[in-house]
């Protein structure tokens, strides 16, 4: 789960990271009023959307008066911000964050991620902040420092200082930097975080280190033990079909093509999509119904796949181990009676109770195409789309 910048800053501040003074606003008037509460004479207004790259997309602006803040935020509210990370649809701006503007001497990069190779939290830092890490690793790969942390000892003071010195920070800033690095590590570990990024982490004119931006993502599977994090969810930032599926325990990924895929298991999903491509088609999405899918769950899965208007045919590919082909078949039949299916459906079943499953499909007399192999199923789905488009 992703959260907003202002939420990440509040969490990191609790762990000891210095952040700018700021206030959240839900309207242009509130944004203007925030500047009086914050004080000073220069403010930064920042669109709160779950994405980076807001600055270059016009979602961050330095303002010198409350009327300027009101005017700029009126243009933001209700609009969708399209950044290089959001895709063409963009993300709705429903909140803006107003902050005191800081005098910036230097911009650094700090990120913490899970490194799957070492199975440890990895701290990534660079003295070249401001630009995206992908860009940084292409243009200045030597300017990136990496350190993996041993979970048995945690992030030790001397390691944090070593990293700070590696960034070329002056002795006056090293202690503050080390405190921030370790605070991020503790937040990461304590809250089941999967990613923290402070870009930029700045050195201010008066020599302090401040998190000017903050991004955090959390492990969905651990949210049950962090209710206070779950509450930070903002559904306006999520793809509605993906969110709907996730809330029902289904993994769903939206893609660009026109064949909807219902599969059990991510590996089989990859193979199925490869096969569709090989046969000249393109998947619209894939939905992993997981193990032990009941007929009811299959019905929900159909509704989810059909919610995507791009879908012109559905390919069901089940290799039943824990699943049962008869339950899947029952679900498919129910879906026809309850889910208003107007597109061709191709079903390939294999594994546990496959004979019963095939019998249920045959007895239903419904227009369900069946296949014995994945290649045959993909071919039929691609042909069904072509026939529909020709008609
Ligand atoms: P992002 O584009 O979504 O990553 O948003 P950021 O929060 O990183 O803001 C983009 C850029 O705006 C930063 O890299 C800074 O250069 C600039 N910026 C943000 N806050 C301030 C501020 O308080 N003072 C100044 N001078 N620039 C700021
Ligand atoms: Mn940033």
Short mmCIF file of C-alpha atoms and ligand atoms in Angstrom, two decimals:
data_model
loop_
_atom_site.label_atom_id
_atom_site.label_comp_id
_atom_site.label_asym_id
_atom_site.label_seq_id
_atom_site.Cartn_x
_atom_site.Cartn_y
_atom_site.Cartn_z
CA UNK A 1 0.00 0.00 0.00
CA UNK A 2 1.22 3.48 -0.87
CA UNK A 3 0.58 6.59 1.21
CA UNK A 4 0.79 10.32 0.57
CA UNK A 5 3.89 12.46 1.06
CA UNK A 6 2.40 14.34 4.01
CA UNK A 7 1.51 11.05 5.73
CA UNK A 8 5.01 9.66 5.18
CA UNK A 9 6.51 12.85 6.58
CA UNK A 10 4.36 12.64 9.69
CA UNK A 11 5.44 9.04 10.29
CA UNK A 12 9.13 9.75 9.66
CA UNK A 13 8.98 12.81 11.93
CA UNK A 14 7.79 10.56 14.75
CA UNK A 15 10.94 8.50 14.26
CA UNK A 16 13.13 11.61 14.44
CA UNK A 17 13.45 12.82 10.84
CA UNK A 18 13.32 16.60 10.49
CA UNK A 19 10.63 17.73 8.02
CA UNK A 20 9.44 21.20 6.93
CA UNK A 21 6.51 22.77 8.78
CA UNK A 22 3.37 22.21 6.76
CA UNK A 23 -0.38 21.84 6.67
CA UNK A 24 -2.81 19.74 4.65
CA UNK A 25 -5.64 21.34 2.71
CA UNK A 26 -8.80 20.03 1.04
CA UNK A 27 -9.74 23.34 -0.61
CA UNK A 28 -7.97 26.40 -2.09
CA UNK A 29 -9.21 28.54 0.83
CA UNK A 30 -7.83 26.13 3.36
CA UNK A 31 -4.52 26.04 1.47
CA UNK A 32 -4.30 29.84 1.59
CA UNK A 33 -5.15 29.85 5.31
CA UNK A 34 -2.45 27.25 6.03
CA UNK A 35 0.21 29.74 4.97
CA UNK A 36 -0.82 32.04 7.85
CA UNK A 37 -0.62 29.19 10.34
CA UNK A 38 2.82 28.20 9.05
CA UNK A 39 4.14 31.76 8.93
CA UNK A 40 7.01 33.08 6.83
CA UNK A 41 6.71 34.58 3.37
CA UNK A 42 7.47 31.78 0.90
CA UNK A 43 5.64 28.51 0.68
CA UNK A 44 5.64 25.42 -1.48
CA UNK A 45 2.28 24.01 -2.59
CA UNK A 46 2.41 20.31 -3.43
CA UNK A 47 -0.25 18.15 -5.05
CA UNK A 48 -0.77 15.01 -2.96
CA UNK A 49 -0.97 12.07 -5.34
CA UNK A 50 0.58 8.63 -5.06
CA UNK A 51 3.37 9.31 -7.51
CA UNK A 52 6.80 10.81 -7.84
CA UNK A 53 7.77 13.22 -10.59
CA UNK A 54 5.14 15.74 -9.48
CA UNK A 55 7.55 18.64 -9.76
CA UNK A 56 8.20 18.25 -13.48
CA UNK A 57 4.48 17.54 -14.07
CA UNK A 58 3.44 20.89 -12.60
CA UNK A 59 2.27 19.57 -9.24
CA UNK A 60 4.75 21.49 -7.06
CA UNK A 61 4.99 25.30 -6.95
CA UNK A 62 6.80 27.92 -4.94
CA UNK A 63 4.37 30.71 -3.93
CA UNK A 64 4.96 34.14 -2.38
CA UNK A 65 1.48 35.08 -1.13
CA UNK A 66 -1.76 33.53 0.09
CA UNK A 67 -3.61 34.66 -3.03
CA UNK A 68 -1.00 32.95 -5.19
CA UNK A 69 -1.48 29.77 -3.13
CA UNK A 70 -5.27 30.01 -3.55
CA UNK A 71 -5.00 30.54 -7.28
CA UNK A 72 -2.50 27.74 -7.88
CA UNK A 73 -4.37 25.24 -5.70
CA UNK A 74 -7.71 26.06 -7.41
CA UNK A 75 -6.07 24.88 -10.61
CA UNK A 76 -4.94 21.65 -8.90
CA UNK A 77 -8.06 20.47 -7.04
CA UNK A 78 -10.21 18.04 -8.99
CA UNK A 79 -7.66 17.74 -11.77
CA UNK A 80 -5.75 14.59 -12.62
CA UNK A 81 -2.01 14.95 -12.43
CA UNK A 82 -0.20 13.00 -15.13
CA UNK A 83 3.39 12.22 -14.18
CA UNK A 84 5.88 9.88 -15.78
CA UNK A 85 4.84 7.28 -13.20
CA UNK A 86 1.03 7.51 -13.35
CA UNK A 87 0.35 6.53 -16.95
CA UNK A 88 -1.94 8.55 -19.18
CA UNK A 89 -4.97 8.43 -16.87
CA UNK A 90 -3.16 10.39 -14.16
CA UNK A 91 -4.13 10.59 -10.49
CA UNK A 92 -6.82 12.72 -8.94
CA UNK A 93 -5.73 15.67 -6.80
CA UNK A 94 -8.02 15.82 -3.78
CA UNK A 95 -5.54 17.18 -1.24
CA UNK A 96 -2.67 19.64 -1.37
CA UNK A 97 0.11 20.11 1.15
CA UNK A 98 1.42 23.58 1.95
CA UNK A 99 4.90 23.86 3.41
CA UNK A 100 7.33 26.54 4.44
CA UNK A 101 9.82 27.01 1.59
CA UNK A 102 13.35 26.21 2.59
CA UNK A 103 16.64 27.64 1.53
CA UNK A 104 18.35 24.68 -0.15
CA UNK A 105 22.13 24.35 -0.24
CA UNK A 106 22.36 20.77 -1.44
CA UNK A 107 19.99 17.99 -2.53
CA UNK A 108 20.80 14.39 -1.57
CA UNK A 109 19.08 11.10 -2.31
CA UNK A 110 18.13 8.54 0.35
CA UNK A 111 16.22 5.32 -0.24
CA UNK A 112 15.65 2.12 1.71
CA UNK A 113 14.45 -0.98 -0.09
CA UNK A 114 14.27 -4.72 0.46
CA UNK A 115 17.19 -6.37 -1.28
CA UNK A 116 15.98 -9.82 -2.25
CA UNK A 117 19.46 -11.17 -3.01
CA UNK A 118 20.88 -10.51 0.45
CA UNK A 119 17.41 -10.80 2.05
CA UNK A 120 18.15 -7.59 3.92
CA UNK A 121 17.16 -3.97 4.02
CA UNK A 122 19.44 -2.01 1.71
CA UNK A 123 20.16 1.68 2.17
CA UNK A 124 20.82 3.56 -1.06
CA UNK A 125 22.21 7.08 -0.93
CA UNK A 126 23.69 9.65 -3.24
CA UNK A 127 25.08 13.16 -3.04
CA UNK A 128 23.28 13.81 -6.35
CA UNK A 129 19.68 14.19 -5.16
CA UNK A 130 16.69 15.67 -6.93
CA UNK A 131 16.65 13.43 -10.00
CA UNK A 132 14.91 10.04 -10.00
CA UNK A 133 17.00 7.05 -8.90
CA UNK A 134 16.53 5.34 -12.29
CA UNK A 135 17.97 8.39 -14.00
CA UNK A 136 20.72 8.64 -11.42
CA UNK A 137 21.79 5.01 -11.89
CA UNK A 138 22.08 5.59 -15.62
CA UNK A 139 23.85 8.93 -15.55
CA UNK A 140 25.94 8.76 -12.37
CA UNK A 141 26.15 5.09 -11.33
CA UNK A 142 29.36 5.79 -9.40
CA UNK A 143 27.60 8.43 -7.30
CA UNK A 144 25.32 5.82 -5.68
CA UNK A 145 26.30 4.31 -2.33
CA UNK A 146 24.73 1.09 -1.09
CA UNK A 147 24.82 -0.57 2.31
CA UNK A 148 22.97 -3.71 3.44
CA UNK A 149 22.00 -3.92 7.09
CA UNK A 150 22.36 -7.02 9.22
CA UNK A 151 19.00 -7.54 10.96
CA UNK A 152 20.76 -9.04 14.01
CA UNK A 153 22.60 -5.82 14.80
CA UNK A 154 20.39 -3.23 13.11
CA UNK A 155 21.75 -0.09 11.50
CA UNK A 156 24.69 0.85 13.72
CA UNK A 157 25.81 4.41 14.39
CA UNK A 158 29.25 3.91 12.83
CA UNK A 159 27.68 2.54 9.63
CA UNK A 160 25.34 5.50 9.39
CA UNK A 161 28.27 7.88 9.90
CA UNK A 162 30.31 6.03 7.28
CA UNK A 163 27.48 6.53 4.81
CA UNK A 164 27.22 10.23 5.71
CA UNK A 165 30.97 10.70 5.21
CA UNK A 166 30.68 8.80 1.93
CA UNK A 167 28.22 11.42 0.75
CA UNK A 168 30.84 14.08 1.41
CA UNK A 169 28.87 15.73 4.22
CA UNK A 170 30.75 18.09 6.49
CA UNK A 171 31.39 17.05 10.07
CA UNK A 172 28.64 19.40 11.32
CA UNK A 173 26.02 17.52 9.28
CA UNK A 174 27.20 13.97 9.84
CA UNK A 175 25.43 13.46 13.16
CA UNK A 176 22.12 14.76 11.79
CA UNK A 177 22.42 12.63 8.67
CA UNK A 178 23.22 9.51 10.69
CA UNK A 179 20.18 10.15 12.89
CA UNK A 180 17.94 10.41 9.83
CA UNK A 181 19.35 7.26 8.21
CA UNK A 182 18.81 5.23 11.38
CA UNK A 183 15.35 6.70 11.94
CA UNK A 184 14.33 5.58 8.44
CA UNK A 185 15.69 2.12 9.12
CA UNK A 186 13.70 1.84 12.36
CA UNK A 187 10.52 3.02 10.65
CA UNK A 188 11.14 0.51 7.86
CA UNK A 189 11.59 -2.39 10.26
CA UNK A 190 8.92 -1.49 12.82
CA UNK A 191 6.13 -0.74 10.34
CA UNK A 192 6.69 -3.51 7.75
CA UNK A 193 7.66 -1.00 5.11
CA UNK A 194 8.77 -2.14 1.65
CA UNK A 195 10.17 1.18 0.46
CA UNK A 196 11.14 4.55 1.92
CA UNK A 197 12.48 7.27 -0.32
CA UNK A 198 13.51 10.77 0.64
CA UNK A 199 14.32 12.60 -2.56
CA UNK A 200 15.55 15.17 -2.02
CA UNK A 201 17.00 15.06 1.46
CA UNK A 202 18.36 18.59 1.64
CA UNK A 203 21.07 20.49 3.43
CA UNK A 204 19.51 23.85 4.23
CA UNK A 205 21.25 27.23 4.13
CA UNK A 206 21.72 27.06 7.89
CA UNK A 207 23.26 23.60 7.68
CA UNK A 208 20.42 21.30 8.79
CA UNK A 209 19.27 18.12 7.08
CA UNK A 210 15.58 18.10 6.18
CA UNK A 211 13.38 15.62 4.30
CA UNK A 212 11.89 17.79 1.55
CA UNK A 213 9.98 14.90 0.00
CA UNK A 214 8.98 11.48 1.33
CA UNK A 215 7.54 8.32 -0.17
CA UNK A 216 6.62 5.13 1.70
CA UNK A 217 5.06 1.83 0.72
CA UNK A 218 3.89 -0.88 3.08
CA UNK A 219 3.66 -4.65 2.87
CA UNK A 220 -0.04 -5.42 2.29
CA UNK A 221 0.34 -8.80 3.96
CA UNK A 222 1.43 -7.13 7.22
CA UNK A 223 -1.19 -4.39 7.31
CA UNK A 224 -3.35 -6.42 9.67
CA UNK A 225 -0.90 -5.61 12.44
CA UNK A 226 -0.74 -1.87 11.70
CA UNK A 227 -4.30 -0.54 11.84
CA UNK A 228 -3.01 3.03 12.05
CA UNK A 229 -1.28 2.54 8.68
CA UNK A 230 -4.35 0.88 7.10
CA UNK A 231 -6.30 4.01 7.93
CA UNK A 232 -4.03 6.04 5.66
CA UNK A 233 -5.38 4.30 2.57
CA UNK A 234 -6.66 6.68 -0.12
CA UNK A 235 -8.77 4.72 -2.59
CA UNK A 236 -9.01 7.69 -4.97
CA UNK A 237 -5.38 6.93 -5.86
CA UNK A 238 -5.96 3.29 -6.79
CA UNK A 239 -6.99 1.64 -10.04
CA UNK A 240 -10.65 0.84 -9.16
CA UNK A 241 -10.70 -2.61 -10.77
CA UNK A 242 -7.40 -3.63 -9.16
CA UNK A 243 -8.59 -2.33 -5.78
CA UNK A 244 -11.91 -4.19 -6.11
CA UNK A 245 -10.04 -7.42 -6.83
CA UNK A 246 -7.50 -6.93 -4.03
CA UNK A 247 -10.29 -6.30 -1.51
CA UNK A 248 -11.70 -9.73 -2.43
CA UNK A 249 -8.36 -11.44 -2.09
CA UNK A 250 -7.83 -11.77 -5.85
CA UNK A 251 -4.65 -10.58 -7.55
CA UNK A 252 -5.54 -8.65 -10.65
CA UNK A 253 -3.25 -6.82 -13.05
CA UNK A 254 -4.58 -4.56 -15.76
CA UNK A 255 -2.85 -4.69 -19.17
CA UNK A 256 -3.33 -3.19 -22.64
CA UNK A 257 -4.83 -5.94 -24.84
CA UNK A 258 -8.34 -7.45 -25.21
CA UNK A 259 -8.28 -11.02 -23.85
CA UNK A 260 -9.29 -11.30 -20.20
CA UNK A 261 -7.40 -14.06 -18.39
CA UNK A 262 -8.55 -16.07 -15.37
CA UNK A 263 -5.79 -18.28 -14.14
CA UNK A 264 -4.66 -19.98 -10.96
CA UNK A 265 -1.12 -19.02 -10.02
CA UNK A 266 1.20 -16.30 -11.22
CA UNK A 267 3.54 -18.71 -13.03
CA UNK A 268 0.71 -20.20 -15.08
CA UNK A 269 -0.49 -16.64 -15.75
CA UNK A 270 2.90 -15.73 -17.24
CA UNK A 271 2.89 -18.85 -19.41
CA UNK A 272 -0.68 -18.17 -20.54
CA UNK A 273 0.09 -14.59 -21.51
CA UNK A 274 3.17 -15.71 -23.41
CA UNK A 275 1.03 -18.24 -25.27
CA UNK A 276 -1.60 -15.61 -26.13
CA UNK A 277 1.17 -13.39 -27.53
CA UNK A 278 2.64 -16.32 -29.45
CA UNK A 279 -0.77 -16.91 -31.07
CA UNK A 280 -0.96 -13.26 -32.10
CA UNK A 281 -3.23 -11.92 -29.35
CA UNK A 282 -2.80 -9.59 -26.40
CA UNK A 283 -4.00 -10.02 -22.79
CA UNK A 284 -6.31 -7.29 -21.38
CA UNK A 285 -5.53 -8.32 -17.83
CA UNK A 286 -4.86 -11.32 -15.71
CA UNK A 287 -6.61 -12.42 -12.63
CA UNK A 288 -5.12 -15.01 -10.34
CA UNK A 289 -7.98 -16.80 -8.57
CA UNK A 290 -5.52 -18.57 -6.29
CA UNK A 291 -5.90 -22.02 -4.76
CA UNK A 292 -9.17 -23.49 -3.46
CA UNK A 293 -11.44 -21.28 -5.53
CA UNK A 294 -15.13 -21.89 -4.81
CA UNK A 295 -17.80 -21.43 -7.52
CA UNK A 296 -18.68 -18.17 -5.78
CA UNK A 297 -15.12 -16.95 -6.06
CA UNK A 298 -15.05 -17.84 -9.76
CA UNK A 299 -18.19 -15.76 -10.24
CA UNK A 300 -16.53 -12.80 -8.50
CA UNK A 301 -13.48 -13.31 -10.68
CA UNK A 302 -15.64 -13.20 -13.85
CA UNK A 303 -17.28 -9.99 -12.71
CA UNK A 304 -13.88 -8.46 -12.08
CA UNK A 305 -12.49 -9.42 -15.48
CA UNK A 306 -15.68 -8.24 -17.20
CA UNK A 307 -15.48 -4.86 -15.42
CA UNK A 308 -12.72 -4.02 -17.90
CA UNK A 309 -14.46 -2.72 -21.06
CA UNK A 310 -11.45 -3.68 -23.21
CA UNK A 311 -12.22 -7.39 -22.73
CA UNK A 312 -13.46 -9.03 -25.96
CA UNK A 313 -12.93 -12.65 -24.94
CA UNK A 314 -12.16 -14.53 -21.74
CA UNK A 315 -9.66 -17.30 -21.40
CA UNK A 316 -9.95 -19.48 -18.30
CA UNK A 317 -6.88 -21.61 -17.74
CA UNK A 318 -6.87 -23.75 -14.62
CA UNK A 319 -4.37 -26.35 -13.60
CA UNK A 320 -6.15 -27.70 -10.56
CA UNK A 321 -4.07 -29.07 -7.74
CA UNK A 322 -5.60 -27.56 -4.63
CA UNK A 323 -8.40 -26.26 -6.84
CA UNK A 324 -11.09 -28.56 -8.19
CA UNK A 325 -12.07 -28.45 -11.85
CA UNK A 326 -15.73 -29.23 -11.02
CA UNK A 327 -15.95 -26.15 -8.76
CA UNK A 328 -14.32 -23.99 -11.40
CA UNK A 329 -16.76 -25.33 -14.02
CA UNK A 330 -19.71 -24.67 -11.71
CA UNK A 331 -18.46 -21.14 -11.21
CA UNK A 332 -18.18 -20.62 -14.96
CA UNK A 333 -21.74 -21.86 -15.46
CA UNK A 334 -23.03 -19.62 -12.66
CA UNK A 335 -21.18 -16.69 -14.15
CA UNK A 336 -23.11 -17.19 -17.40
CA UNK A 337 -26.45 -17.04 -15.63
CA UNK A 338 -25.56 -14.25 -13.20
CA UNK A 339 -22.86 -12.07 -14.76
CA UNK A 340 -24.30 -11.24 -18.21
CA UNK A 341 -21.43 -12.55 -20.26
CA UNK A 342 -21.53 -11.10 -23.76
CA UNK A 343 -18.08 -12.14 -24.91
CA UNK A 344 -16.77 -15.54 -26.03
CA UNK A 345 -15.37 -17.72 -23.25
CA UNK A 346 -12.72 -20.40 -23.71
CA UNK A 347 -12.05 -22.80 -20.84
CA UNK A 348 -9.10 -25.10 -20.42
CA UNK A 349 -9.21 -27.34 -17.38
CA UNK A 350 -6.60 -29.78 -16.21
CA UNK A 351 -5.90 -31.63 -12.97
CA UNK A 352 -8.15 -32.57 -10.04
CA UNK A 353 -11.68 -33.65 -11.05
CA UNK A 354 -11.11 -32.64 -14.66
CA UNK A 355 -13.65 -35.18 -16.01
CA UNK A 356 -16.44 -33.90 -13.74
CA UNK A 357 -15.54 -30.34 -14.69
CA UNK A 358 -15.75 -31.02 -18.41
CA UNK A 359 -19.05 -32.84 -17.88
CA UNK A 360 -20.55 -29.83 -16.08
CA UNK A 361 -19.55 -27.53 -18.94
CA UNK A 362 -20.94 -29.94 -21.56
CA UNK A 363 -24.21 -30.50 -19.67
CA UNK A 364 -24.79 -26.77 -19.33
CA UNK A 365 -25.31 -26.44 -23.12
CA UNK A 366 -23.86 -22.95 -22.79
CA UNK A 367 -21.69 -21.49 -25.59
CA UNK A 368 -18.43 -22.26 -23.80
CA UNK A 369 -15.49 -23.26 -25.97
CA UNK A 370 -13.23 -25.82 -24.35
CA UNK A 371 -9.64 -26.84 -25.00
CA UNK A 372 -7.34 -29.59 -23.79
CA UNK A 373 -4.07 -27.75 -24.05
CA UNK A 374 -2.96 -24.22 -23.31
CA UNK A 375 -1.87 -23.72 -26.94
CA UNK A 376 -5.29 -24.75 -28.20
CA UNK A 377 -7.06 -22.51 -25.67
CA UNK A 378 -4.97 -19.47 -26.59
CA UNK A 379 -5.54 -20.11 -30.29
CA UNK A 380 -9.31 -20.32 -29.76
CA UNK A 381 -9.39 -17.12 -27.69
CA UNK A 382 -7.39 -15.20 -30.30
CA UNK A 383 -9.64 -16.57 -33.08
CA UNK A 384 -12.77 -15.61 -31.11
CA UNK A 385 -11.57 -12.01 -30.82
CA UNK A 386 -10.75 -11.90 -34.54
CA UNK A 387 -14.20 -13.31 -35.44
CA UNK A 388 -15.91 -10.76 -33.16
CA UNK A 389 -13.97 -7.90 -34.66
CA UNK A 390 -14.77 -9.07 -38.20
CA UNK A 391 -18.50 -9.33 -37.40
P1 LIG B 1 8.42 15.07 -6.76
O1 LIG B 1 8.69 15.81 -8.04
O2 LIG B 1 7.09 14.37 -6.78
O3 LIG B 1 9.53 14.16 -6.39
O4 LIG B 1 8.25 16.20 -5.60
P2 LIG B 1 9.35 16.86 -4.64
O5 LIG B 1 8.74 16.98 -3.31
O6 LIG B 1 10.65 16.14 -4.69
O7 LIG B 1 9.52 18.33 -5.22
C1 LIG B 1 10.11 18.56 -6.48
C2 LIG B 1 11.16 19.64 -6.38
O8 LIG B 1 10.60 20.87 -5.90
C3 LIG B 1 12.29 19.35 -5.39
O9 LIG B 1 13.29 18.51 -5.94
C4 LIG B 1 12.82 20.73 -5.10
O10 LIG B 1 13.78 21.10 -6.07
C5 LIG B 1 11.58 21.63 -5.24
N1 LIG B 1 11.13 22.03 -3.89
C6 LIG B 1 10.27 21.37 -3.08
N2 LIG B 1 10.16 22.00 -1.89
C7 LIG B 1 10.97 23.09 -1.95
C8 LIG B 1 11.31 24.15 -1.04
O11 LIG B 1 10.86 24.22 0.10
N3 LIG B 1 12.19 25.09 -1.48
C9 LIG B 1 12.71 25.08 -2.73
N4 LIG B 1 13.56 26.03 -3.11
N5 LIG B 1 12.44 24.10 -3.60
C10 LIG B 1 11.57 23.12 -3.23
MN1 LIG B 2 10.87 13.98 -4.94
#
